[in-house]
């Protein structure tokens, strides 16, 4: 029987950050692959209420300004509400998978491109995200979440007639950005 592991993730929605543990079948699996999967893994499928959600365990919910809102033992979060996520992994994948990815990248002649993205406004918030991605942008946007490395995230929040700008610390500087929340982008090689 396969041992089930868990991984800490940070999931960002407008004005909120959910930090909790997700169940994973294989510790080498990337969080991006898990969240892009058509069948999300649930350790206990009978506890699933929404078809488009992920189960978090030992969850802390923070609101804008890093104020703790609440904690939950278990919480389902709808994937459609996640604007982007990050995890604490510096490297994932087995040695074989890493070599395969490097070979495919070389064969397809993937280039590194800088990207700056403006997300759609949700409530009183939108984000400006800059970073690097590899491959064809059009192909990456066909998935639920696209990988952006060396990322910098700015949260833009309307407060009455003023705008507040906050730089967010996204940990290891990798994020998975929801392609449904992209409003505009610019790229350069």
XYZ file of C-alpha atoms in Angstrom:
189
model
C 0.000 0.000 0.000
C 1.252 3.488 -0.853
C 2.033 5.744 2.073
C 0.086 9.000 1.919
C 2.059 12.147 2.669
C 1.068 15.727 3.205
C 2.546 19.027 2.070
C 2.087 22.578 3.289
C 0.725 25.031 0.735
C -0.311 28.685 0.715
C -3.413 29.383 -1.356
C -4.234 33.014 -2.114
C -7.727 34.354 -2.760
C -8.699 38.045 -2.723
C -7.637 39.507 0.656
C -7.102 36.040 2.178
C -4.317 33.483 2.453
C -5.072 29.867 3.388
C -2.112 27.931 4.787
C -2.635 24.247 5.358
C -1.657 20.694 4.545
C -2.836 18.861 1.435
C -2.739 15.076 1.061
C -0.501 13.745 -1.692
C -0.076 10.176 -2.887
C 3.542 10.578 -3.897
C 5.997 12.915 -2.141
C 7.815 13.494 -5.447
C 4.680 14.882 -7.129
C 4.736 18.619 -7.763
C 1.940 20.674 -6.204
C 1.377 22.205 -9.648
C 0.751 18.754 -11.166
C -1.627 17.872 -8.346
C -3.699 21.047 -8.745
C -3.720 20.747 -12.553
C -4.889 17.139 -12.365
C -8.393 16.361 -13.592
C -8.834 14.072 -10.577
C -7.658 15.729 -7.387
C -6.445 13.320 -4.732
C -8.501 13.012 -1.553
C -7.360 10.652 1.158
C -11.022 10.191 2.127
C -13.207 10.733 -0.982
C -16.388 10.383 1.126
C -15.659 13.766 2.734
C -15.751 15.529 -0.639
C -18.570 18.052 -0.991
C -17.572 20.045 -4.078
C -16.202 18.573 -7.285
C -13.941 21.587 -7.777
C -12.276 21.853 -4.388
C -9.206 20.792 -2.512
C -9.166 19.535 1.074
C -6.869 21.331 3.489
C -5.969 20.085 6.965
C -4.729 22.158 9.925
C -5.635 25.403 8.153
C -4.880 28.967 9.173
C -6.772 31.721 7.382
C -5.085 35.114 7.269
C -6.737 38.291 6.012
C -5.128 41.310 4.386
C -2.376 42.721 6.585
C -1.365 39.258 7.895
C -4.047 39.187 10.574
C -5.182 35.749 11.628
C -8.883 35.284 10.948
C -9.429 31.696 12.057
C -8.110 28.144 12.139
C -9.810 24.946 10.995
C -8.996 21.274 11.394
C -10.381 20.595 7.885
C -11.515 22.990 5.197
C -12.505 22.638 1.545
C -11.443 25.465 -0.746
C -12.888 25.835 -4.232
C -10.223 25.811 -6.949
C -12.025 28.509 -8.914
C -11.415 30.992 -6.072
C -7.644 30.411 -5.888
C -5.760 33.184 -7.680
C -2.331 31.684 -7.058
C -0.534 29.295 -4.723
C 2.943 28.625 -3.420
C 4.525 25.798 -1.498
C 7.674 25.435 0.553
C 9.425 23.012 -1.788
C 12.725 24.009 -3.313
C 12.789 20.971 -5.579
C 10.403 18.123 -6.364
C 10.365 15.107 -8.577
C 12.367 11.946 -8.726
C 15.772 11.942 -10.426
C 14.222 10.180 -13.435
C 11.440 12.775 -13.729
C 13.917 15.668 -13.460
C 16.129 14.170 -16.209
C 13.079 13.544 -18.410
C 11.906 17.157 -17.977
C 15.383 18.483 -18.806
C 15.547 16.315 -21.955
C 12.066 17.393 -23.103
C 12.968 21.028 -22.461
C 16.123 20.728 -24.567
C 14.343 18.859 -27.406
C 11.548 21.421 -27.611
C 14.078 24.247 -27.329
C 12.079 25.914 -24.526
C 13.180 29.438 -23.853
C 13.006 31.405 -20.653
C 10.604 34.344 -20.936
C 9.920 37.184 -18.538
C 6.266 37.853 -17.951
C 4.245 40.510 -16.165
C 0.601 39.700 -15.489
C -2.299 41.722 -14.165
C -5.077 39.635 -12.649
C -8.768 40.371 -12.777
C -10.141 42.451 -9.959
C -11.988 40.375 -7.381
C -13.754 42.427 -4.765
C -11.431 45.359 -4.101
C -8.206 43.514 -4.971
C -6.084 42.606 -7.953
C -2.473 41.472 -8.331
C 0.481 42.387 -10.494
C 2.731 39.352 -10.853
C 6.115 39.333 -12.562
C 8.475 36.434 -13.073
C 9.833 33.848 -15.468
C 8.181 30.952 -17.253
C 9.466 28.322 -19.671
C 7.785 27.081 -22.818
C 4.953 28.439 -24.881
C 2.646 30.779 -22.994
C -0.342 29.618 -25.045
C 0.273 25.991 -24.021
C 0.741 26.861 -20.345
C -2.537 28.772 -20.233
C -4.472 25.666 -21.317
C -4.010 24.251 -17.806
C -5.717 25.382 -14.601
C -2.496 26.798 -13.089
C 0.680 27.914 -14.837
C 4.125 27.907 -13.186
C 5.957 31.185 -12.659
C 9.417 31.173 -11.101
C 11.434 34.066 -9.662
C 8.062 35.631 -8.991
C 7.268 38.943 -7.375
C 3.704 39.596 -6.317
C 2.129 42.973 -5.614
C -1.344 43.160 -4.146
C -3.319 46.247 -5.158
C -6.204 46.994 -2.782
C -8.829 49.711 -3.137
C -9.482 51.404 0.202
C -12.247 53.938 -0.373
C -10.916 56.384 -2.973
C -7.274 55.376 -2.405
C -5.206 52.407 -3.542
C -2.901 50.477 -1.210
C 0.033 48.530 -2.689
C 1.583 45.618 -0.776
C 4.494 43.401 -1.805
C 3.671 39.825 -0.798
C 6.265 37.362 0.440
C 5.585 34.172 -1.542
C 8.298 32.097 0.090
C 10.520 30.236 -2.332
C 9.586 32.569 -5.215
C 7.626 29.956 -7.188
C 3.897 30.336 -7.704
C 1.200 28.535 -9.632
C -1.049 31.213 -11.148
C -4.669 30.486 -12.032
C -5.046 31.026 -15.764
C -8.718 31.965 -15.253
C -7.695 35.068 -13.307
C -5.329 36.532 -15.930
C -6.676 39.795 -17.341
C -3.608 41.164 -19.162
C 0.018 40.218 -19.728
C 3.224 41.261 -21.412
C 6.209 39.046 -22.249
C 9.822 39.417 -23.306
C 12.546 36.844 -24.035
